[in-house]
Amino acid sequence: MAEKTAKQSTLLTPHDVAKMCGVSTKTIANWEEKELIPAGIRISPRSVRWREEVVLAWIRQGCPPASDFSELL
């Protein structure tokens, strides 16, 4: 059996991201719609998740608009 070479990402729910940012889940949905938060991973038409390391990096960078943040990665 092959060994895992990369650390598996923790996927965060909108509730998790909202808690980390100190805002409501509605605010997270609004930010997503306005592309103010890094793009999440759509796991179904009504469900999205974010990689924990991406959210943490975004917060460390001061929560820039997603278009500016993608340049920082």
CSV table of N, CA, C and O in Angstrom, one decimal:
chain,number,residue,atom,x,y,z
A,1,MET,N,0.8,-1.2,0.0
A,1,MET,CA,0.0,0.0,0.0
A,1,MET,C,0.9,1.2,0.0
A,1,MET,O,1.9,1.3,0.7
A,2,ALA,N,0.6,2.2,-0.8
A,2,ALA,CA,1.4,3.4,-0.9
A,2,ALA,C,1.2,4.3,0.3
A,2,ALA,O,0.1,4.5,0.8
A,3,GLU,N,2.3,5.0,0.7
A,3,GLU,CA,2.2,5.9,1.8
A,3,GLU,C,1.7,7.3,1.3
A,3,GLU,O,1.9,7.6,0.1
A,4,LYS,N,1.0,8.0,2.2
A,4,LYS,CA,0.5,9.3,1.9
A,4,LYS,C,1.7,10.3,1.9
A,4,LYS,O,2.5,10.3,2.9
A,5,THR,N,1.9,11.0,0.8
A,5,THR,CA,3.0,11.9,0.7
A,5,THR,C,2.6,13.4,1.0
A,5,THR,O,3.4,14.2,1.4
A,6,ALA,N,1.3,13.7,0.9
A,6,ALA,CA,0.9,15.0,1.1
A,6,ALA,C,-0.2,15.0,2.3
A,6,ALA,O,-0.9,14.0,2.4
A,7,LYS,N,-0.1,16.0,3.1
A,7,LYS,CA,-1.1,16.1,4.2
A,7,LYS,C,-2.5,16.4,3.6
A,7,LYS,O,-2.6,17.2,2.7
A,8,GLN,N,-3.4,15.6,4.1
A,8,GLN,CA,-4.8,15.8,3.6
A,8,GLN,C,-5.3,17.1,4.2
A,8,GLN,O,-5.1,17.5,5.3
A,9,SER,N,-6.0,17.9,3.3
A,9,SER,CA,-6.6,19.1,3.7
A,9,SER,C,-7.9,18.9,4.6
A,9,SER,O,-8.7,18.0,4.3
A,10,THR,N,-8.0,19.8,5.6
A,10,THR,CA,-9.3,19.8,6.3
A,10,THR,C,-10.2,20.7,5.5
A,10,THR,O,-9.8,21.8,5.1
A,11,LEU,N,-11.4,20.3,5.3
A,11,LEU,CA,-12.4,21.1,4.6
A,11,LEU,C,-13.4,21.7,5.6
A,11,LEU,O,-13.8,21.1,6.5
A,12,LEU,N,-13.6,23.0,5.5
A,12,LEU,CA,-14.4,23.8,6.4
A,12,LEU,C,-15.7,24.1,5.8
A,12,LEU,O,-15.9,24.4,4.6
A,13,THR,N,-16.7,24.1,6.6
A,13,THR,CA,-18.1,24.4,6.2
A,13,THR,C,-18.2,26.0,6.3
A,13,THR,O,-17.4,26.7,6.9
A,14,PRO,N,-19.3,26.5,5.7
A,14,PRO,CA,-19.5,28.0,5.8
A,14,PRO,C,-19.6,28.4,7.3
A,14,PRO,O,-19.1,29.4,7.7
A,15,HIS,N,-20.2,27.5,8.1
A,15,HIS,CA,-20.3,27.8,9.6
A,15,HIS,C,-18.9,27.9,10.2
A,15,HIS,O,-18.6,28.8,11.0
A,16,ASP,N,-18.0,27.0,9.8
A,16,ASP,CA,-16.6,27.1,10.3
A,16,ASP,C,-15.9,28.4,9.9
A,16,ASP,O,-15.2,29.0,10.7
A,17,VAL,N,-16.0,28.7,8.6
A,17,VAL,CA,-15.4,29.9,8.1
A,17,VAL,C,-16.0,31.2,8.8
A,17,VAL,O,-15.2,32.1,9.2
A,18,ALA,N,-17.3,31.2,8.9
A,18,ALA,CA,-17.9,32.3,9.6
A,18,ALA,C,-17.4,32.5,11.0
A,18,ALA,O,-17.1,33.6,11.5
A,19,LYS,N,-17.3,31.4,11.7
A,19,LYS,CA,-16.8,31.4,13.1
A,19,LYS,C,-15.3,32.0,13.1
A,19,LYS,O,-15.0,32.8,14.0
A,20,MET,N,-14.5,31.5,12.2
A,20,MET,CA,-13.1,32.0,12.1
A,20,MET,C,-13.0,33.5,11.8
A,20,MET,O,-12.1,34.1,12.3
A,21,CYS,N,-14.0,34.0,11.1
A,21,CYS,CA,-14.0,35.4,10.6
A,21,CYS,C,-14.8,36.3,11.6
A,21,CYS,O,-14.8,37.5,11.4
A,22,GLY,N,-15.6,35.7,12.5
A,22,GLY,CA,-16.4,36.4,13.4
A,22,GLY,C,-17.6,37.1,12.7
A,22,GLY,O,-18.0,38.2,13.1
A,23,VAL,N,-18.1,36.4,11.7
A,23,VAL,CA,-19.3,36.9,11.0
A,23,VAL,C,-20.3,35.8,10.9
A,23,VAL,O,-20.1,34.7,11.3
A,24,SER,N,-21.5,36.1,10.3
A,24,SER,CA,-22.6,35.2,10.1
A,24,SER,C,-22.3,34.3,8.8
A,24,SER,O,-21.5,34.7,7.9
A,25,THR,N,-23.0,33.2,8.7
A,25,THR,CA,-22.9,32.4,7.5
A,25,THR,C,-23.5,33.2,6.3
A,25,THR,O,-23.1,33.0,5.2
A,26,LYS,N,-24.5,34.0,6.6
A,26,LYS,CA,-25.1,34.9,5.5
A,26,LYS,C,-24.0,35.8,5.0
A,26,LYS,O,-23.9,36.0,3.7
A,27,THR,N,-23.2,36.3,5.8
A,27,THR,CA,-22.1,37.2,5.4
A,27,THR,C,-21.1,36.4,4.5
A,27,THR,O,-20.7,36.9,3.5
A,28,ILE,N,-20.8,35.2,4.9
A,28,ILE,CA,-19.9,34.3,4.1
A,28,ILE,C,-20.5,34.1,2.7
A,28,ILE,O,-19.9,34.2,1.7
A,29,ALA,N,-21.8,33.8,2.7
A,29,ALA,CA,-22.5,33.6,1.4
A,29,ALA,C,-22.5,34.9,0.5
A,29,ALA,O,-22.2,34.8,-0.7
A,30,ASN,N,-22.7,36.1,1.2
A,30,ASN,CA,-22.6,37.3,0.4
A,30,ASN,C,-21.2,37.6,-0.1
A,30,ASN,O,-21.0,38.0,-1.2
A,31,TRP,N,-20.2,37.3,0.8
A,31,TRP,CA,-18.8,37.5,0.3
A,31,TRP,C,-18.4,36.5,-0.9
A,31,TRP,O,-17.8,36.9,-1.8
A,32,GLU,N,-19.0,35.3,-0.8
A,32,GLU,CA,-18.7,34.4,-1.9
A,32,GLU,C,-19.3,34.9,-3.2
A,32,GLU,O,-18.7,34.8,-4.2
A,33,GLU,N,-20.6,35.4,-3.1
A,33,GLU,CA,-21.3,35.9,-4.2
A,33,GLU,C,-20.5,37.1,-4.9
A,33,GLU,O,-20.5,37.2,-6.1
A,34,LYS,N,-20.0,37.9,-4.0
A,34,LYS,CA,-19.3,39.1,-4.4
A,34,LYS,C,-17.8,38.9,-4.7
A,34,LYS,O,-17.0,39.8,-5.0
A,35,GLU,N,-17.4,37.6,-4.6
A,35,GLU,CA,-16.0,37.2,-4.8
A,35,GLU,C,-15.0,37.9,-3.9
A,35,GLU,O,-13.9,38.3,-4.3
A,36,LEU,N,-15.4,38.1,-2.6
A,36,LEU,CA,-14.6,38.7,-1.6
A,36,LEU,C,-13.8,37.7,-0.7
A,36,LEU,O,-13.0,38.1,0.1
A,37,ILE,N,-14.2,36.4,-0.9
A,37,ILE,CA,-13.5,35.3,-0.2
A,37,ILE,C,-13.0,34.4,-1.2
A,37,ILE,O,-13.5,34.2,-2.3
A,38,PRO,N,-11.9,33.7,-0.9
A,38,PRO,CA,-11.4,32.7,-1.9
A,38,PRO,C,-12.5,31.7,-2.3
A,38,PRO,O,-13.3,31.3,-1.5
A,39,ALA,N,-12.4,31.3,-3.5
A,39,ALA,CA,-13.4,30.3,-4.0
A,39,ALA,C,-13.4,29.0,-3.2
A,39,ALA,O,-12.3,28.5,-2.9
A,40,GLY,N,-14.5,28.5,-2.9
A,40,GLY,CA,-14.6,27.3,-2.2
A,40,GLY,C,-14.7,26.1,-3.2
A,40,GLY,O,-14.7,26.3,-4.4
A,41,ILE,N,-14.9,24.9,-2.6
A,41,ILE,CA,-15.1,23.7,-3.5
A,41,ILE,C,-16.6,23.4,-3.4
A,41,ILE,O,-17.1,23.1,-2.3
A,42,ARG,N,-17.2,23.4,-4.5
A,42,ARG,CA,-18.6,23.0,-4.6
A,42,ARG,C,-18.7,21.5,-4.5
A,42,ARG,O,-18.2,20.8,-5.4
A,43,ILE,N,-19.3,21.0,-3.5
A,43,ILE,CA,-19.5,19.5,-3.4
A,43,ILE,C,-20.9,19.1,-3.8
A,43,ILE,O,-21.1,17.9,-4.0
A,44,SER,N,-21.8,20.0,-4.0
A,44,SER,CA,-23.1,19.8,-4.5
A,44,SER,C,-23.6,21.2,-4.9
A,44,SER,O,-23.0,22.2,-4.5
A,45,PRO,N,-24.8,21.3,-5.6
A,45,PRO,CA,-25.3,22.6,-6.0
A,45,PRO,C,-25.5,23.6,-4.8
A,45,PRO,O,-25.4,24.8,-4.9
A,46,ARG,N,-25.8,23.0,-3.6
A,46,ARG,CA,-26.1,23.9,-2.5
A,46,ARG,C,-25.1,23.8,-1.3
A,46,ARG,O,-25.3,24.2,-0.2
A,47,SER,N,-23.9,23.1,-1.6
A,47,SER,CA,-23.0,22.9,-0.5
A,47,SER,C,-21.6,23.3,-1.0
A,47,SER,O,-21.1,22.9,-2.1
A,48,VAL,N,-20.9,24.0,-0.2
A,48,VAL,CA,-19.5,24.5,-0.5
A,48,VAL,C,-18.6,24.2,0.7
A,48,VAL,O,-19.1,24.3,1.9
A,49,ARG,N,-17.4,24.0,0.5
A,49,ARG,CA,-16.4,23.8,1.5
A,49,ARG,C,-15.1,24.6,1.1
A,49,ARG,O,-14.8,24.8,-0.1
A,50,TRP,N,-14.3,25.0,2.1
A,50,TRP,CA,-13.1,25.6,1.9
A,50,TRP,C,-11.9,24.8,2.5
A,50,TRP,O,-12.1,24.3,3.6
A,51,ARG,N,-10.8,24.8,1.9
A,51,ARG,CA,-9.6,24.2,2.4
A,51,ARG,C,-9.1,25.1,3.6
A,51,ARG,O,-9.0,26.3,3.4
A,52,GLU,N,-8.9,24.5,4.7
A,52,GLU,CA,-8.5,25.2,5.9
A,52,GLU,C,-7.2,26.1,5.7
A,52,GLU,O,-7.2,27.2,6.1
A,53,GLU,N,-6.3,25.5,5.0
A,53,GLU,CA,-5.0,26.3,4.8
A,53,GLU,C,-5.2,27.5,3.9
A,53,GLU,O,-4.6,28.5,4.1
A,54,VAL,N,-6.2,27.4,3.0
A,54,VAL,CA,-6.5,28.6,2.2
A,54,VAL,C,-7.1,29.7,3.0
A,54,VAL,O,-6.8,30.8,2.9
A,55,VAL,N,-8.1,29.3,3.8
A,55,VAL,CA,-8.8,30.3,4.7
A,55,VAL,C,-7.8,30.9,5.6
A,55,VAL,O,-7.8,32.1,5.8
A,56,LEU,N,-6.9,30.1,6.3
A,56,LEU,CA,-6.0,30.7,7.2
A,56,LEU,C,-5.0,31.6,6.5
A,56,LEU,O,-4.7,32.7,7.0
A,57,ALA,N,-4.5,31.3,5.3
A,57,ALA,CA,-3.6,32.1,4.5
A,57,ALA,C,-4.3,33.4,4.2
A,57,ALA,O,-3.8,34.5,4.3
A,58,TRP,N,-5.6,33.3,3.8
A,58,TRP,CA,-6.4,34.5,3.4
A,58,TRP,C,-6.5,35.4,4.6
A,58,TRP,O,-6.4,36.7,4.5
A,59,ILE,N,-6.8,34.9,5.8
A,59,ILE,CA,-7.0,35.7,7.0
A,59,ILE,C,-5.6,36.3,7.4
A,59,ILE,O,-5.6,37.5,7.7
A,60,ARG,N,-4.5,35.6,7.3
A,60,ARG,CA,-3.2,36.1,7.6
A,60,ARG,C,-2.8,37.3,6.7
A,60,ARG,O,-2.1,38.2,7.1
A,61,GLN,N,-3.4,37.2,5.4
A,61,GLN,CA,-3.1,38.3,4.5
A,61,GLN,C,-4.0,39.5,4.7
A,61,GLN,O,-4.0,40.5,3.9
A,62,GLY,N,-4.9,39.5,5.6
A,62,GLY,CA,-5.8,40.6,5.9
A,62,GLY,C,-7.1,40.5,5.2
A,62,GLY,O,-7.8,41.5,5.0
A,63,CYS,N,-7.5,39.3,4.7
A,63,CYS,CA,-8.8,39.1,4.1
A,63,CYS,C,-9.0,40.0,2.8
A,63,CYS,O,-10.0,40.7,2.7
A,64,PRO,N,-8.0,40.0,1.9
A,64,PRO,CA,-8.1,40.8,0.7
A,64,PRO,C,-9.2,40.2,-0.2
A,64,PRO,O,-9.6,39.1,-0.1
A,65,PRO,N,-9.7,41.0,-1.2
A,65,PRO,CA,-10.7,40.5,-2.1
A,65,PRO,C,-10.1,39.2,-2.8
A,65,PRO,O,-8.8,39.2,-3.0
A,66,ALA,N,-10.9,38.3,-3.2
A,66,ALA,CA,-10.4,37.0,-3.7
A,66,ALA,C,-9.5,37.3,-4.9
A,66,ALA,O,-8.5,36.6,-5.1
A,67,SER,N,-9.8,38.2,-5.8
A,67,SER,CA,-9.0,38.5,-7.0
A,67,SER,C,-7.6,38.9,-6.6
A,67,SER,O,-6.6,38.6,-7.3
A,68,ASP,N,-7.4,39.6,-5.5
A,68,ASP,CA,-6.1,40.1,-5.1
A,68,ASP,C,-5.4,38.9,-4.3
A,68,ASP,O,-4.2,38.7,-4.4
A,69,PHE,N,-6.1,38.1,-3.6
A,69,PHE,CA,-5.5,37.0,-2.8
A,69,PHE,C,-5.0,36.0,-3.7
A,69,PHE,O,-3.9,35.5,-3.5
A,70,SER,N,-5.6,35.6,-4.8
A,70,SER,CA,-5.1,34.6,-5.7
A,70,SER,C,-3.7,34.9,-6.2
A,70,SER,O,-3.0,34.0,-6.5
A,71,GLU,N,-3.4,36.2,-6.3
A,71,GLU,CA,-2.1,36.6,-6.8
A,71,GLU,C,-1.0,36.4,-5.7
A,71,GLU,O,0.1,36.3,-6.0
A,72,LEU,N,-1.5,36.3,-4.4
A,72,LEU,CA,-0.6,36.1,-3.3
A,72,LEU,C,-0.2,34.7,-3.1
A,72,LEU,O,0.8,34.4,-2.4
A,73,LEU,N,-0.9,33.7,-3.6
A,73,LEU,CA,-0.7,32.3,-3.4
A,73,LEU,C,0.6,31.8,-4.1
A,73,LEU,O,1.0,32.3,-5.1
